[in-house]
Amino acid sequence: MLDFTLLKTDTSGLTNARRGTLTLNHGVVQTPIFMPVGTYGSVKAMSPLELKEIDAQIILGNT
């Protein structure tokens, strides 16, 4: 299941910024989000501990 709920948009007219939630099969992700990218099955620039410390809600895996 995939669902995007728009929670807030910038009303100043200066940007197109928006805030929302992305509901996936495995949970809910707040947007906008920093999403580490893993190639060949792992995130190269960060350790698993660092990913946990930054509370990464989602990781894009390119295998």
XYZ file of N, CA and C in Angstrom:
189
model
N 0.847 -1.182 0.000
C 0.000 0.000 0.000
C 0.886 1.236 0.000
N 0.518 2.212 -0.775
C 1.248 3.468 -0.836
C 0.234 4.601 -0.784
N 0.465 5.517 0.155
C -0.443 6.649 0.306
C 0.358 7.865 0.736
N 0.104 9.004 0.098
C 0.741 10.254 0.491
C -0.332 11.199 1.000
N -0.125 11.726 2.208
C -1.051 12.687 2.798
C -0.343 14.023 2.937
N -0.858 15.038 2.309
C -0.288 16.381 2.385
C -0.773 17.047 3.665
N 0.174 17.428 4.525
C -0.168 18.026 5.814
C -0.085 19.546 5.813
N 0.864 20.096 5.042
C 1.104 21.548 5.098
C 1.788 21.986 3.813
N 1.426 23.146 3.317
C 2.118 23.759 2.186
C 2.542 25.164 2.576
N 3.558 25.671 1.886
C 4.027 27.030 2.140
C 2.989 28.010 1.604
N 2.475 28.833 2.475
C 1.441 29.793 2.068
C 2.001 31.178 1.747
N 3.338 31.328 1.857
C 3.939 32.640 1.595
C 4.004 32.952 0.106
N 3.930 31.917 -0.724
C 4.065 32.124 -2.155
C 5.506 32.190 -2.614
N 6.457 32.065 -1.685
C 7.875 32.158 -2.029
C 8.463 30.826 -2.477
N 7.884 29.717 -2.022
C 8.410 28.396 -2.362
C 7.258 27.443 -2.655
N 7.614 26.272 -3.109
C 6.636 25.197 -3.297
C 6.790 24.147 -2.206
N 7.343 24.545 -1.063
C 7.609 23.603 0.024
C 6.314 22.971 0.516
N 6.422 21.707 0.898
C 5.275 21.013 1.465
C 5.729 19.960 2.460
N 4.832 19.577 3.335
C 5.103 18.597 4.385
C 4.002 17.554 4.330
N 4.397 16.292 4.511
C 3.388 15.247 4.451
C 3.860 13.957 5.085
N 3.037 12.938 4.922
C 3.396 11.598 5.374
C 3.222 10.638 4.212
N 4.150 9.709 4.123
C 4.132 8.666 3.114
C 3.880 7.357 3.845
N 2.750 6.731 3.588
C 2.406 5.481 4.255
C 2.769 4.317 3.339
N 3.658 3.461 3.834
C 4.132 2.292 3.098
C 3.707 1.026 3.834
N 3.928 -0.123 3.232
C 3.595 -1.390 3.886
C 4.320 -1.564 5.213
N 5.521 -1.011 5.326
C 6.350 -1.206 6.521
C 6.266 -0.066 7.519
N 5.451 0.940 7.269
C 5.328 2.034 8.224
C 5.085 3.371 7.556
N 5.148 4.408 8.371
C 4.882 5.778 7.920
C 6.181 6.571 7.949
N 6.440 7.319 6.884
C 7.636 8.150 6.759
C 7.197 9.604 6.654
N 7.814 10.476 7.446
C 7.544 11.911 7.386
C 8.323 12.515 6.219
N 7.709 13.418 5.469
C 8.413 14.093 4.389
C 8.416 15.597 4.650
N 9.417 16.334 4.183
C 10.578 15.848 3.443
C 11.488 15.022 4.351
N 12.326 14.208 3.742
C 13.150 13.261 4.495
C 14.543 13.167 3.880
N 15.551 12.997 4.730
C 16.883 12.626 4.261
C 16.846 11.120 4.060
N 17.113 10.658 2.829
C 17.044 9.239 2.522
C 18.407 8.742 2.041
N 19.154 8.040 2.919
C 20.428 7.469 2.487
C 20.201 6.472 1.347
N 21.159 6.410 0.423
C 21.055 5.501 -0.720
C 22.102 4.414 -0.587
N 21.667 3.174 -0.709
C 22.575 2.035 -0.645
C 22.757 1.430 -2.022
N 24.007 1.311 -2.459
C 24.289 0.637 -3.718
C 24.963 -0.686 -3.416
N 24.696 -1.667 -4.220
C 25.204 -3.028 -4.008
C 24.880 -3.521 -2.604
N 23.699 -3.149 -2.106
C 23.198 -3.703 -0.859
C 23.595 -3.016 0.427
N 24.372 -1.934 0.368
C 24.733 -1.251 1.618
C 24.972 0.237 1.378
N 24.796 1.016 2.446
C 25.088 2.450 2.397
C 26.583 2.601 2.634
N 27.304 3.145 1.685
C 28.767 3.177 1.739
C 29.334 4.267 2.648
N 28.704 5.424 2.686
C 29.300 6.566 3.381
C 28.987 6.607 4.869
N 28.112 5.726 5.345
C 27.700 5.755 6.751
C 27.659 4.338 7.309
N 28.002 4.224 8.572
C 27.933 2.922 9.239
C 26.490 2.655 9.685
N 26.139 1.391 9.955
C 24.801 1.107 10.487
C 24.502 1.889 11.768
N 25.510 2.086 12.610
C 25.309 2.858 13.840
C 24.951 4.312 13.514
N 25.640 4.899 12.533
C 25.335 6.283 12.138
C 23.917 6.395 11.573
N 23.493 5.402 10.803
C 22.127 5.413 10.276
C 21.115 5.364 11.411
N 21.425 4.573 12.434
C 20.538 4.490 13.592
C 20.531 5.808 14.362
N 21.709 6.428 14.515
C 21.824 7.684 15.268
C 21.060 8.833 14.608
N 21.022 8.862 13.279
C 20.284 9.935 12.596
C 18.805 9.582 12.440
N 18.425 8.425 12.948
C 17.029 7.968 12.909
C 16.510 7.921 11.475
N 17.313 7.287 10.590
C 16.906 7.147 9.191
C 15.600 6.364 9.118
N 14.552 6.993 8.607
C 13.240 6.353 8.528
C 13.121 5.436 7.322
N 13.952 5.695 6.309
C 13.866 4.924 5.076
C 15.237 4.940 4.406
N 15.573 3.861 3.726
C 16.824 3.766 2.971
C 16.468 3.272 1.573
N 16.987 3.936 0.562
C 16.776 3.497 -0.809
C 17.868 2.498 -1.151
N 17.486 1.270 -1.444
C 18.456 0.222 -1.767
C 18.486 -0.052 -3.256
N 19.627 0.149 -3.865
C 19.820 -0.094 -5.286
C 20.743 -1.297 -5.418
N 20.173 -2.470 -5.570
C 21.002 -3.688 -5.649
C 20.961 -4.300 -7.014
